[in-house]
mmCIF file of C-alpha atoms and ligand atoms in Angstrom:
data_model
loop_
_atom_site.group_PDB
_atom_site.id
_atom_site.type_symbol
_atom_site.label_atom_id
_atom_site.label_comp_id
_atom_site.label_asym_id
_atom_site.label_seq_id
_atom_site.Cartn_x
_atom_site.Cartn_y
_atom_site.Cartn_z
ATOM 1 C CA UNK B 1 24.498 -13.094 -37.920
ATOM 2 C CA UNK B 2 26.389 -10.076 -38.845
ATOM 3 C CA UNK B 3 29.379 -8.944 -36.715
ATOM 4 C CA UNK B 4 30.276 -5.036 -37.203
ATOM 5 C CA UNK B 5 33.306 -4.201 -34.717
ATOM 6 C CA UNK B 6 33.008 -0.848 -33.261
ATOM 7 C CA UNK B 7 37.266 -0.051 -33.029
ATOM 8 C CA UNK B 8 36.910 2.586 -30.067
ATOM 9 C CA UNK B 9 40.691 3.003 -29.286
ATOM 10 C CA UNK B 10 41.505 1.022 -26.194
ATOM 11 C CA UNK B 11 37.928 -0.546 -25.874
ATOM 12 C CA UNK B 12 36.916 -2.465 -29.078
ATOM 13 C CA UNK B 13 33.568 -4.288 -29.214
ATOM 14 C CA UNK B 14 31.384 -5.812 -31.424
ATOM 15 C CA UNK B 15 27.809 -5.254 -32.283
ATOM 16 C CA UNK B 16 26.613 -8.537 -33.456
ATOM 17 C CA UNK B 17 23.198 -8.136 -35.542
ATOM 18 C CA UNK B 18 20.637 -11.458 -36.335
ATOM 19 C CA UNK B 19 17.736 -13.757 -35.177
ATOM 20 C CA UNK B 20 17.492 -15.671 -32.284
ATOM 21 C CA UNK B 21 20.285 -13.447 -30.135
ATOM 22 C CA UNK B 22 18.064 -12.947 -27.339
ATOM 23 C CA UNK B 23 16.854 -16.509 -27.120
ATOM 24 C CA UNK B 24 20.748 -17.444 -26.869
ATOM 25 C CA UNK B 25 21.579 -14.364 -24.890
ATOM 26 C CA UNK B 26 23.787 -16.294 -22.192
ATOM 27 C CA UNK B 27 25.560 -18.218 -25.044
ATOM 28 C CA UNK B 28 26.469 -14.741 -26.928
ATOM 29 C CA UNK B 29 27.620 -13.103 -23.290
ATOM 30 C CA UNK B 30 29.718 -16.249 -22.452
ATOM 31 C CA UNK B 31 32.477 -15.490 -20.020
ATOM 32 C CA UNK B 32 31.101 -11.937 -19.305
ATOM 33 C CA UNK B 33 28.592 -13.199 -17.336
ATOM 34 C CA UNK B 34 30.889 -14.384 -14.416
ATOM 35 C CA UNK B 35 28.612 -15.136 -11.483
ATOM 36 C CA UNK B 36 25.314 -17.134 -11.292
ATOM 37 C CA UNK B 37 22.964 -13.885 -10.743
ATOM 38 C CA UNK B 38 22.618 -11.701 -13.817
ATOM 39 C CA UNK B 39 21.572 -8.036 -13.337
ATOM 40 C CA UNK B 40 18.903 -7.168 -16.344
ATOM 41 C CA UNK B 41 17.333 -3.755 -16.628
ATOM 42 C CA UNK B 42 14.427 -3.526 -18.415
ATOM 43 C CA UNK B 43 11.340 -1.648 -18.391
ATOM 44 C CA UNK B 44 7.609 -3.259 -18.260
ATOM 45 C CA UNK B 45 6.830 -3.722 -21.943
ATOM 46 C CA UNK B 46 9.773 -5.333 -23.189
ATOM 47 C CA UNK B 47 9.825 -7.815 -19.867
ATOM 48 C CA UNK B 48 6.075 -8.905 -20.787
ATOM 49 C CA UNK B 49 7.475 -9.437 -24.335
ATOM 50 C CA UNK B 50 10.815 -10.551 -23.934
ATOM 51 C CA UNK B 51 11.766 -11.310 -20.071
ATOM 52 C CA UNK B 52 10.433 -15.422 -20.250
ATOM 53 C CA UNK B 53 12.931 -15.506 -23.365
ATOM 54 C CA UNK B 54 16.040 -13.972 -21.474
ATOM 55 C CA UNK B 55 14.909 -15.680 -18.395
ATOM 56 C CA UNK B 56 15.107 -19.177 -20.102
ATOM 57 C CA UNK B 57 18.559 -18.506 -21.882
ATOM 58 C CA UNK B 58 19.831 -18.037 -18.491
ATOM 59 C CA UNK B 59 18.269 -20.510 -16.854
ATOM 60 C CA UNK B 60 19.665 -23.182 -19.509
ATOM 61 C CA UNK B 61 22.926 -21.996 -18.382
ATOM 62 C CA UNK B 62 22.622 -22.216 -14.800
ATOM 63 C CA UNK B 63 22.131 -18.627 -14.351
ATOM 64 C CA UNK B 64 19.152 -16.496 -12.557
ATOM 65 C CA UNK B 65 18.427 -13.120 -13.795
ATOM 66 C CA UNK B 66 17.640 -9.846 -11.530
ATOM 67 C CA UNK B 67 15.025 -8.245 -12.785
ATOM 68 C CA UNK B 68 14.779 -4.084 -12.139
ATOM 69 C CA UNK B 69 11.572 -3.781 -14.411
ATOM 70 C CA UNK B 70 11.440 -0.172 -14.427
ATOM 71 C CA UNK B 71 8.009 1.829 -16.009
ATOM 72 C CA UNK B 72 8.097 2.553 -20.006
ATOM 73 C CA UNK B 73 8.637 6.258 -21.391
ATOM 74 C CA UNK B 74 10.975 8.918 -21.523
ATOM 75 C CA UNK B 75 9.998 9.963 -17.644
ATOM 76 C CA UNK B 76 12.035 7.106 -16.767
ATOM 77 C CA UNK B 77 15.181 8.519 -17.496
ATOM 78 C CA UNK B 78 15.386 10.688 -14.578
ATOM 79 C CA UNK B 79 17.365 11.241 -11.513
ATOM 80 C CA UNK B 80 14.944 9.465 -9.102
ATOM 81 C CA UNK B 81 15.022 5.853 -11.056
ATOM 82 C CA UNK B 82 19.128 6.532 -12.055
ATOM 83 C CA UNK B 83 19.722 7.062 -8.246
ATOM 84 C CA UNK B 84 17.247 3.807 -7.092
ATOM 85 C CA UNK B 85 18.816 1.583 -10.065
ATOM 86 C CA UNK B 86 22.171 2.226 -8.277
ATOM 87 C CA UNK B 87 21.519 1.389 -5.415
ATOM 88 C CA UNK B 88 19.473 -1.825 -6.477
ATOM 89 C CA UNK B 89 23.134 -2.832 -7.992
ATOM 90 C CA UNK B 90 24.984 -1.728 -5.195
ATOM 91 C CA UNK B 91 22.366 -4.000 -3.222
ATOM 92 C CA UNK B 92 23.333 -6.850 -5.415
ATOM 93 C CA UNK B 93 27.105 -6.076 -4.753
ATOM 94 C CA UNK B 94 27.294 -5.916 -8.501
ATOM 95 C CA UNK B 95 31.162 -5.534 -8.970
ATOM 96 C CA UNK B 96 33.237 -3.528 -11.253
ATOM 97 C CA UNK B 97 34.246 -6.776 -13.471
ATOM 98 C CA UNK B 98 30.631 -7.428 -13.612
ATOM 99 C CA UNK B 99 28.340 -6.899 -16.786
ATOM 100 C CA UNK B 100 24.521 -5.252 -16.188
ATOM 101 C CA UNK B 101 22.328 -6.231 -18.904
ATOM 102 C CA UNK B 102 20.204 -3.568 -20.179
ATOM 103 C CA UNK B 103 17.350 -5.332 -22.320
ATOM 104 C CA UNK B 104 14.969 -2.207 -23.982
ATOM 105 C CA UNK B 105 14.696 0.846 -25.913
ATOM 106 C CA UNK B 106 16.602 3.985 -25.780
ATOM 107 C CA UNK B 107 15.033 4.969 -22.020
ATOM 108 C CA UNK B 108 16.706 1.583 -21.071
ATOM 109 C CA UNK B 109 20.277 1.577 -22.378
ATOM 110 C CA UNK B 110 21.045 5.341 -21.760
ATOM 111 C CA UNK B 111 19.715 4.994 -18.090
ATOM 112 C CA UNK B 112 21.554 1.655 -17.571
ATOM 113 C CA UNK B 113 24.652 2.798 -19.540
ATOM 114 C CA UNK B 114 24.590 5.524 -17.671
ATOM 115 C CA UNK B 115 24.193 4.036 -14.102
ATOM 116 C CA UNK B 116 27.226 1.524 -15.156
ATOM 117 C CA UNK B 117 29.204 4.464 -16.076
ATOM 118 C CA UNK B 118 28.917 5.864 -12.345
ATOM 119 C CA UNK B 119 28.953 2.710 -10.255
ATOM 120 C CA UNK B 120 31.928 2.038 -8.490
ATOM 121 C CA UNK B 121 33.616 4.253 -11.155
ATOM 122 C CA UNK B 122 32.390 2.528 -13.796
ATOM 123 C CA UNK B 123 31.355 -1.461 -14.471
ATOM 124 C CA UNK B 124 30.301 -3.080 -17.823
ATOM 125 C CA UNK B 125 27.283 -3.419 -19.597
ATOM 126 C CA UNK B 126 25.412 -5.386 -22.341
ATOM 127 C CA UNK B 127 23.159 -3.430 -24.627
ATOM 128 C CA UNK B 128 19.957 -5.944 -25.743
ATOM 129 C CA UNK B 129 18.262 -3.261 -27.859
ATOM 130 C CA UNK B 130 14.796 -3.960 -28.782
ATOM 131 C CA UNK B 131 13.610 -1.194 -30.992
ATOM 132 C CA UNK B 132 14.773 0.120 -33.887
ATOM 133 C CA UNK B 133 16.064 3.158 -33.075
ATOM 134 C CA UNK B 134 17.912 1.524 -29.933
ATOM 135 C CA UNK B 135 19.398 -1.028 -32.664
ATOM 136 C CA UNK B 136 20.897 1.356 -35.246
ATOM 137 C CA UNK B 137 21.515 4.338 -33.004
ATOM 138 C CA UNK B 138 21.515 4.767 -29.153
ATOM 139 C CA UNK B 139 23.173 1.450 -28.063
ATOM 140 C CA UNK B 140 26.040 1.892 -30.030
ATOM 141 C CA UNK B 141 28.298 4.999 -29.543
ATOM 142 C CA UNK B 142 28.293 5.018 -26.050
ATOM 143 C CA UNK B 143 26.327 8.193 -24.855
ATOM 144 C CA UNK B 144 24.521 7.428 -22.078
ATOM 145 C CA UNK B 145 22.227 10.357 -20.284
ATOM 146 C CA UNK B 146 19.173 11.087 -18.460
ATOM 147 C CA UNK B 147 17.003 14.176 -18.808
ATOM 148 C CA UNK B 148 16.442 16.678 -15.935
ATOM 149 C CA UNK B 149 14.106 19.944 -15.846
ATOM 150 C CA UNK B 150 16.182 21.957 -17.980
ATOM 151 C CA UNK B 151 16.159 19.359 -20.755
ATOM 152 C CA UNK B 152 16.843 16.176 -22.598
ATOM 153 C CA UNK B 153 19.854 14.440 -21.940
ATOM 154 C CA UNK B 154 21.439 17.083 -20.124
ATOM 155 C CA UNK B 155 23.179 14.753 -17.476
ATOM 156 C CA UNK B 156 25.285 12.039 -18.712
ATOM 157 C CA UNK B 157 28.814 10.318 -19.581
ATOM 158 C CA UNK B 158 30.321 8.855 -22.376
ATOM 159 C CA UNK B 159 30.555 4.986 -21.679
ATOM 160 C CA UNK B 160 31.121 2.376 -24.145
ATOM 161 C CA UNK B 161 29.014 -1.234 -23.798
ATOM 162 C CA UNK B 162 31.218 -4.293 -23.733
ATOM 163 C CA UNK B 163 29.082 -6.106 -26.226
ATOM 164 C CA UNK B 164 25.541 -5.140 -28.370
ATOM 165 C CA UNK B 165 23.374 -7.864 -29.074
ATOM 166 C CA UNK B 166 20.286 -6.596 -31.409
ATOM 167 C CA UNK B 167 18.234 -9.324 -32.169
ATOM 168 C CA UNK B 168 15.822 -8.599 -35.337
ATOM 169 C CA UNK B 169 13.089 -10.976 -33.694
ATOM 170 C CA UNK B 170 12.607 -8.429 -30.785
ATOM 171 C CA UNK B 171 11.513 -6.128 -33.369
ATOM 172 C CA UNK B 172 7.978 -7.993 -34.459
ATOM 173 C CA UNK B 173 6.429 -7.083 -30.978
ATOM 174 C CA UNK B 174 7.349 -3.268 -31.250
ATOM 175 C CA UNK B 175 4.606 -0.979 -32.114
ATOM 176 C CA UNK B 176 4.092 0.096 -35.994
ATOM 177 C CA UNK B 177 4.499 3.664 -34.807
ATOM 178 C CA UNK B 178 7.870 3.192 -32.852
ATOM 179 C CA UNK B 179 9.186 0.890 -35.593
ATOM 180 C CA UNK B 180 8.466 4.057 -38.258
ATOM 181 C CA UNK B 181 10.030 5.961 -35.764
ATOM 182 C CA UNK B 182 12.941 4.386 -35.326
ATOM 183 C CA UNK B 183 13.267 4.063 -39.262
ATOM 184 C CA UNK B 184 14.139 7.893 -39.719
ATOM 185 C CA UNK B 185 17.122 7.490 -38.173
ATOM 186 C CA UNK B 186 17.902 4.673 -40.791
ATOM 187 C CA UNK B 187 17.140 7.568 -43.421
ATOM 188 C CA UNK B 188 19.659 9.671 -41.631
ATOM 189 C CA UNK B 189 22.341 7.680 -42.414
ATOM 190 C CA UNK B 190 21.900 7.635 -46.091
ATOM 191 C CA UNK B 191 21.102 11.276 -46.139
ATOM 192 C CA UNK B 192 24.494 12.020 -44.628
ATOM 193 C CA UNK B 193 26.752 10.483 -46.637
ATOM 194 C CA UNK B 194 25.714 7.400 -48.384
ATOM 195 C CA UNK B 195 23.742 8.127 -51.224
ATOM 196 C CA UNK B 196 23.290 4.823 -52.538
ATOM 197 C CA UNK B 197 21.870 3.635 -49.169
ATOM 198 C CA UNK B 198 19.483 6.363 -49.556
ATOM 199 C CA UNK B 199 18.224 4.809 -52.443
ATOM 200 C CA UNK B 200 17.827 1.346 -51.297
ATOM 201 C CA UNK B 201 15.851 2.961 -48.402
ATOM 202 C CA UNK B 202 13.502 4.640 -51.448
ATOM 203 C CA UNK B 203 13.455 0.779 -52.777
ATOM 204 C CA UNK B 204 12.997 -0.887 -49.473
ATOM 205 C CA UNK B 205 11.769 1.017 -46.794
ATOM 206 C CA UNK B 206 8.243 -0.189 -46.711
ATOM 207 C CA UNK B 207 9.751 -3.412 -47.120
ATOM 208 C CA UNK B 208 11.978 -2.721 -43.343
ATOM 209 C CA UNK B 209 8.457 -1.924 -42.205
ATOM 210 C CA UNK B 210 6.451 -4.333 -43.281
ATOM 211 C CA UNK B 211 8.659 -7.242 -41.330
ATOM 212 C CA UNK B 212 10.546 -8.591 -44.401
ATOM 213 C CA UNK B 213 13.644 -10.574 -42.464
ATOM 214 C CA UNK B 214 16.446 -9.348 -45.172
ATOM 215 C CA UNK B 215 15.762 -5.754 -45.879
ATOM 216 C CA UNK B 216 15.666 -5.496 -41.746
ATOM 217 C CA UNK B 217 18.931 -7.310 -41.440
ATOM 218 C CA UNK B 218 20.398 -5.038 -44.327
ATOM 219 C CA UNK B 219 19.120 -1.299 -42.860
ATOM 220 C CA UNK B 220 20.405 -2.662 -39.442
ATOM 221 C CA UNK B 221 23.685 -3.634 -40.294
ATOM 222 C CA UNK B 222 24.483 -0.704 -42.845
ATOM 223 C CA UNK B 223 23.024 1.857 -40.326
ATOM 224 C CA UNK B 224 25.441 -0.065 -37.442
ATOM 225 C CA UNK B 225 28.268 0.137 -39.937
ATOM 226 C CA UNK B 226 27.864 3.974 -40.268
ATOM 227 C CA UNK B 227 27.880 4.552 -36.905
ATOM 228 C CA UNK B 228 30.651 2.580 -35.694
ATOM 229 C CA UNK B 229 32.473 4.239 -38.695
ATOM 230 C CA UNK B 230 31.705 7.439 -37.473
ATOM 231 C CA UNK B 231 32.018 7.072 -33.615
ATOM 232 C CA UNK B 232 35.220 5.072 -34.223
ATOM 233 C CA UNK B 233 36.720 8.671 -35.707
ATOM 234 C CA UNK B 234 35.226 10.958 -33.223
ATOM 235 C CA UNK B 235 34.409 9.210 -29.719
ATOM 236 C CA UNK B 236 33.818 11.773 -28.021
ATOM 237 C CA UNK B 237 32.160 14.296 -30.201
ATOM 238 C CA UNK B 238 35.067 16.865 -30.886
ATOM 239 C CA UNK B 239 36.138 16.537 -34.250
ATOM 240 C CA UNK B 240 32.913 17.793 -36.026
ATOM 241 C CA UNK B 241 32.401 14.198 -37.327
ATOM 242 C CA UNK B 242 30.057 12.784 -34.653
ATOM 243 C CA UNK B 243 27.778 15.943 -35.183
ATOM 244 C CA UNK B 244 26.925 14.583 -38.436
ATOM 245 C CA UNK B 245 24.868 12.338 -36.737
ATOM 246 C CA UNK B 246 22.572 15.021 -35.592
ATOM 247 C CA UNK B 247 21.182 15.519 -39.056
ATOM 248 C CA UNK B 248 17.580 16.649 -38.704
ATOM 249 C CA UNK B 249 17.820 16.685 -35.033
ATOM 250 C CA UNK B 250 18.012 20.778 -34.679
ATOM 251 C CA UNK B 251 15.289 21.307 -36.440
ATOM 252 C CA UNK B 252 13.494 18.053 -34.592
ATOM 253 C CA UNK B 253 14.433 19.145 -31.442
ATOM 254 C CA UNK B 254 12.813 22.621 -31.722
ATOM 255 C CA UNK B 255 9.555 20.442 -32.921
ATOM 256 C CA UNK B 256 9.452 18.014 -29.939
ATOM 257 C CA UNK B 257 10.112 20.867 -27.214
ATOM 258 C CA UNK B 258 7.016 23.070 -28.973
ATOM 259 C CA UNK B 259 4.971 19.486 -28.784
ATOM 260 C CA UNK B 260 6.038 19.069 -24.839
ATOM 261 C CA UNK B 261 8.294 15.860 -25.311
ATOM 262 C CA UNK B 262 5.034 13.856 -26.008
ATOM 263 C CA UNK B 263 3.031 11.487 -27.901
ATOM 264 C CA UNK B 264 2.033 14.042 -30.174
ATOM 265 C CA UNK B 265 5.717 13.828 -31.962
ATOM 266 C CA UNK B 266 7.853 10.651 -31.556
ATOM 267 C CA UNK B 267 11.509 11.706 -31.276
ATOM 268 C CA UNK B 268 12.020 9.794 -34.699
ATOM 269 C CA UNK B 269 8.758 11.516 -36.152
ATOM 270 C CA UNK B 270 10.664 14.971 -35.338
ATOM 271 C CA UNK B 271 13.946 13.947 -36.795
ATOM 272 C CA UNK B 272 11.717 12.547 -39.969
ATOM 273 C CA UNK B 273 10.412 16.185 -40.586
ATOM 274 C CA UNK B 274 14.027 17.632 -39.235
ATOM 275 C CA UNK B 275 15.758 16.126 -42.081
ATOM 276 C CA UNK B 276 12.855 17.210 -44.682
ATOM 277 C CA UNK B 277 13.104 20.930 -43.055
ATOM 278 C CA UNK B 278 16.813 20.603 -43.645
ATOM 279 C CA UNK B 279 16.834 19.730 -46.890
ATOM 280 C CA UNK B 280 14.305 22.535 -47.760
ATOM 281 C CA UNK B 281 16.844 24.909 -46.004
ATOM 282 C CA UNK B 282 19.312 23.911 -47.649
ATOM 283 C CA UNK B 283 17.309 24.157 -51.567
ATOM 284 C CA UNK B 284 16.465 27.524 -50.244
ATOM 285 C CA UNK B 285 19.916 28.603 -49.554
ATOM 286 C CA UNK B 286 20.758 27.246 -52.792
ATOM 287 C CA UNK B 287 23.002 24.352 -51.957
ATOM 288 C CA UNK B 288 21.024 21.698 -53.341
ATOM 289 C CA UNK B 289 18.071 21.420 -55.705
ATOM 290 C CA UNK B 290 14.530 21.456 -54.832
ATOM 291 C CA UNK B 291 13.508 18.694 -56.309
ATOM 292 C CA UNK B 292 16.209 16.614 -54.296
ATOM 293 C CA UNK B 293 14.876 18.198 -51.487
ATOM 294 C CA UNK B 294 11.474 16.886 -52.165
ATOM 295 C CA UNK B 295 12.712 13.351 -53.321
ATOM 296 C CA UNK B 296 13.838 13.305 -49.528
ATOM 297 C CA UNK B 297 10.441 14.731 -48.217
ATOM 298 C CA UNK B 298 8.204 11.899 -50.752
ATOM 299 C CA UNK B 299 10.413 9.177 -49.138
ATOM 300 C CA UNK B 300 9.597 10.403 -45.499
ATOM 301 C CA UNK B 301 6.089 10.555 -46.301
ATOM 302 C CA UNK B 302 5.756 7.336 -48.239
ATOM 303 C CA UNK B 303 6.559 5.374 -45.106
ATOM 304 C CA UNK B 304 4.198 7.301 -43.161
ATOM 305 C CA UNK B 305 6.361 9.555 -41.110
ATOM 306 C CA UNK B 306 5.734 13.336 -41.416
ATOM 307 C CA UNK B 307 7.096 15.539 -44.109
ATOM 308 C CA UNK B 308 4.743 18.627 -43.557
ATOM 309 C CA UNK B 309 5.136 20.842 -40.628
ATOM 310 C CA UNK B 310 1.619 21.942 -41.176
ATOM 311 C CA UNK B 311 0.141 18.842 -40.305
ATOM 312 C CA UNK B 312 0.972 18.964 -36.831
ATOM 313 C CA UNK B 313 -0.848 21.794 -36.175
ATOM 314 C CA UNK B 314 1.135 24.205 -34.224
ATOM 315 C CA UNK B 315 -0.384 27.334 -32.979
ATOM 316 C CA UNK B 316 3.185 29.128 -33.523
ATOM 317 C CA UNK B 317 4.889 31.485 -35.040
ATOM 318 C CA UNK B 318 8.250 30.801 -36.741
ATOM 319 C CA UNK B 319 10.166 32.866 -34.289
ATOM 320 C CA UNK B 320 8.652 31.123 -31.264
ATOM 321 C CA UNK B 321 9.542 27.499 -32.915
ATOM 322 C CA UNK B 322 12.950 28.610 -33.949
ATOM 323 C CA UNK B 323 13.769 29.831 -30.070
ATOM 324 C CA UNK B 324 13.607 26.516 -28.848
ATOM 325 C CA UNK B 325 16.772 26.010 -30.800
ATOM 326 C CA UNK B 326 18.888 28.369 -28.547
ATOM 327 C CA UNK B 327 18.459 25.613 -25.767
ATOM 328 C CA UNK B 328 19.551 22.480 -27.850
ATOM 329 C CA UNK B 329 22.927 21.443 -26.286
ATOM 330 C CA UNK B 330 24.627 21.720 -29.623
ATOM 331 C CA UNK B 331 24.476 25.693 -29.177
ATOM 332 C CA UNK B 332 28.164 26.352 -28.968
ATOM 333 C CA UNK B 333 28.917 30.009 -26.845
ATOM 334 C CA UNK B 334 25.675 31.450 -28.709
ATOM 335 C CA UNK B 335 25.987 30.267 -32.099
ATOM 336 C CA UNK B 336 23.845 27.613 -33.855
ATOM 337 C CA UNK B 337 25.490 24.745 -35.052
ATOM 338 C CA UNK B 338 23.387 23.781 -38.307
ATOM 339 C CA UNK B 339 24.156 20.388 -40.514
ATOM 340 C CA UNK B 340 23.073 21.253 -44.014
ATOM 341 C CA UNK B 341 23.041 19.433 -47.754
ATOM 342 C CA UNK B 342 24.632 19.941 -50.434
ATOM 343 C CA UNK B 343 22.723 16.572 -51.831
ATOM 344 C CA UNK B 344 21.307 13.629 -50.765
ATOM 345 C CA UNK B 345 24.791 12.144 -49.267
ATOM 346 C CA UNK B 346 26.191 15.361 -48.706
ATOM 347 C CA UNK B 347 25.557 16.570 -45.200
ATOM 348 C CA UNK B 348 28.051 19.225 -43.760
ATOM 349 C CA UNK B 349 27.946 21.258 -40.252
ATOM 350 C CA UNK B 350 28.032 24.620 -40.545
ATOM 351 C CA UNK B 351 27.969 27.850 -37.743
ATOM 352 C CA UNK B 352 27.040 30.449 -40.205
ATOM 353 C CA UNK B 353 23.165 30.264 -40.123
ATOM 354 C CA UNK B 354 21.509 33.048 -37.761
ATOM 355 C CA UNK B 355 18.321 32.352 -35.735
ATOM 356 C CA UNK B 356 16.207 35.149 -37.918
ATOM 357 C CA UNK B 357 17.453 33.399 -41.236
ATOM 358 C CA UNK B 358 15.547 30.320 -39.644
ATOM 359 C CA UNK B 359 12.613 31.823 -38.492
ATOM 360 C CA UNK B 360 11.627 33.113 -41.352
ATOM 361 C CA UNK B 361 11.895 29.765 -43.025
ATOM 362 C CA UNK B 362 10.172 28.389 -40.678
ATOM 363 C CA UNK B 363 7.657 30.732 -41.186
ATOM 364 C CA UNK B 364 6.836 29.969 -44.594
ATOM 365 C CA UNK B 365 6.843 26.541 -43.855
ATOM 366 C CA UNK B 366 4.120 27.132 -41.484
ATOM 367 C CA UNK B 367 1.931 28.925 -43.983
ATOM 368 C CA UNK B 368 3.101 26.802 -46.771
HETATM 369 N N1 NAD M 1 22.614 7.149 -26.799
HETATM 370 C C1 NAD M 1 22.435 7.714 -27.944
HETATM 371 O O1 NAD M 1 23.240 7.625 -28.395
HETATM 372 C C2 NAD M 1 20.825 7.813 -28.005
HETATM 373 C C3 NAD M 1 20.539 8.168 -29.746
HETATM 374 C C4 NAD M 1 19.303 8.322 -29.859
HETATM 375 C C5 NAD M 1 18.026 8.414 -29.020
HETATM 376 N N2 NAD M 1 18.704 8.086 -27.606
HETATM 377 C C6 NAD M 1 17.554 8.241 -26.780
HETATM 378 O O2 NAD M 1 16.735 7.332 -26.647
HETATM 379 C C7 NAD M 1 15.598 7.147 -26.293
HETATM 380 C C8 NAD M 1 14.358 6.906 -27.309
HETATM 381 O O3 NAD M 1 14.405 5.456 -27.618
HETATM 382 P P1 NAD M 1 13.701 4.643 -27.957
HETATM 383 O O4 NAD M 1 12.725 5.397 -29.193
HETATM 384 O O5 NAD M 1 14.369 3.269 -28.123
HETATM 385 O O6 NAD M 1 12.634 4.700 -27.229
HETATM 386 P P2 NAD M 1 11.774 3.567 -25.730
HETATM 387 O O7 NAD M 1 13.329 3.089 -25.042
HETATM 388 O O8 NAD M 1 10.991 4.298 -24.708
HETATM 389 O O9 NAD M 1 11.052 2.916 -26.654
HETATM 390 C C9 NAD M 1 9.686 2.691 -27.409
HETATM 391 C C10 NAD M 1 8.530 2.014 -26.346
HETATM 392 O O10 NAD M 1 8.949 0.781 -27.195
HETATM 393 C C11 NAD M 1 8.538 -0.042 -26.030
HETATM 394 N N3 NAD M 1 9.466 -1.203 -26.557
HETATM 395 C C12 NAD M 1 10.843 -1.485 -26.467
HETATM 396 N N4 NAD M 1 11.154 -2.723 -27.308
HETATM 397 C C13 NAD M 1 10.013 -3.199 -27.422
HETATM 398 C C14 NAD M 1 9.533 -4.396 -28.324
HETATM 399 N N5 NAD M 1 10.378 -5.195 -28.794
HETATM 400 N N6 NAD M 1 8.424 -4.659 -27.957
HETATM 401 C C15 NAD M 1 7.412 -4.053 -27.638
HETATM 402 N N7 NAD M 1 7.615 -2.875 -26.964
HETATM 403 C C16 NAD M 1 8.962 -2.245 -26.946
HETATM 404 C C17 NAD M 1 9.243 0.283 -24.717
HETATM 405 O O11 NAD M 1 8.887 -0.129 -23.690
HETATM 406 C C18 NAD M 1 8.308 2.058 -24.942
HETATM 407 O O12 NAD M 1 7.045 2.025 -24.509
HETATM 408 C C19 NAD M 1 15.554 8.649 -26.174
HETATM 409 O O13 NAD M 1 15.786 9.190 -24.641
HETATM 410 C C20 NAD M 1 16.862 9.109 -26.795
HETATM 411 O O14 NAD M 1 17.061 10.173 -25.770
HETATM 412 C C21 NAD M 1 19.629 8.271 -27.524
HETATM 413 ZN ZN1 ZN M 2 17.852 10.570 -32.960
#
C-alpha cells in the first residue's frame, strides 16, 4: 500500500492506494466508524459490483451498512438527489462527528461530499473512489458539487474528505471506456509539470489500461501525489496553482457542451482531445514545437482516446464551438483564462487569449 499525505492546513488527511482496501474497509476506517450503523452513498452499478465486499467487511467488524443507492450517471448530481440524500442522512440521525462513506466514481464523490459539507454545517466523509478518474482526480482536493440547468458543477463547496481509500481492485470491474477516459487525467499530470512522468506514460500507458497491477499502482500514486501537492498549495483555487489542473478542460468543456454532456464524449475523452488542442494551439502561437504537440497527440491516440476533433463529426463552426467557453466557470470578469504549454511539462496560465483567436484555430482544426 502507498500512503500519500494531503497537507491541507488544519485538516491533513491520507490517500491510501493499494489492493484489497474495500475488502478491509472497516479496518482501514478504524475508529472513524464510531457507531454500529454506517451510512454509505453509492450508485447501482457500483453497489452491484462492490456492495457485498464492503458489507462483508463491515459485518465482520460488527457493523451494518446503511445503503443509499442512487441511479448511475451525471444526472444524479442534482438538487433533487442532493436534497433527498440529505434528508435520508438526517433521517438516520447522522451527526457532525460521524463519517459518511462515498463509494463510487466522481458523481457519487461530488454529491456525497457536498451533502457532507452542508449536513449540520459540515460532517465528515470518506472517499472510496471506484473509477480511475475518481482515484487520480475527483476524490482528492475537496471540491464537491452538483449540476444545475445553468451548467455543470455550478453549485458546491470546498470540503475535504477525512480519508481516501483508492482500491486498485475496483478498476477490474470498470468498463474499458471509463478506464481510458480516466487515464486522460493521468496523462494530464505529466503534461502539467512532470515530463518524466509523461515519458513513463508513453512507455506504460497501455499496460495501465490492460490491467498491469504495478503500472496501475504507479500511475495512481504519481497522479495523487501531483494533485496533493497542488491542492495543498492552493486549496481554494486562489493563487492560479490549482488552475493548472484544468489543462485541456477549456477546450474539453466546449466539446462536452457541444455534444450535450452525453455518452458521445465522456469527460476524460473531452479532456484528452482538449489537451491535444491546447498543445496545437500553443504550437500555433510559437510557444512549443509542432513536433512536441504531435508527440502528445500520438500518445493520446495510441491509447484509443480522441486526438482529432474531426473524428467527432460535429456540425459546427469554430466560432460556435469557442462560444461555449464563455459559459465556463473559469471565465473571470469576462476574460478567458487559458492554460497553454511551453513544452511537455511546462503548462502555464494566461489571460491574453481572445475568443476570436480561438475561433480561428478551431475553424482550422475542424477543417483539418
Ligand atoms: N471534485 C473534483 O475535483 C472533480 C474532478 C474531476 C471530475 N469531477 C466530477 O466527476 C464526475 C465524473 O466522475 P467519473 O468519471 O468517475 O464518473 P461516474 O461516477 O459517473 O462513473 C462512471 C460510470 O462507471 C460506473 N462505475 C463506477 N465505478 C465502477 C466500478 N468499479 N465498476 C463498475 N462500474 C463502475 C458508474 O456507475 C458510472 O456508470 C463528473 O461529475 C465530474 O464533474 C470532479
Ligand atoms: Zn477533469
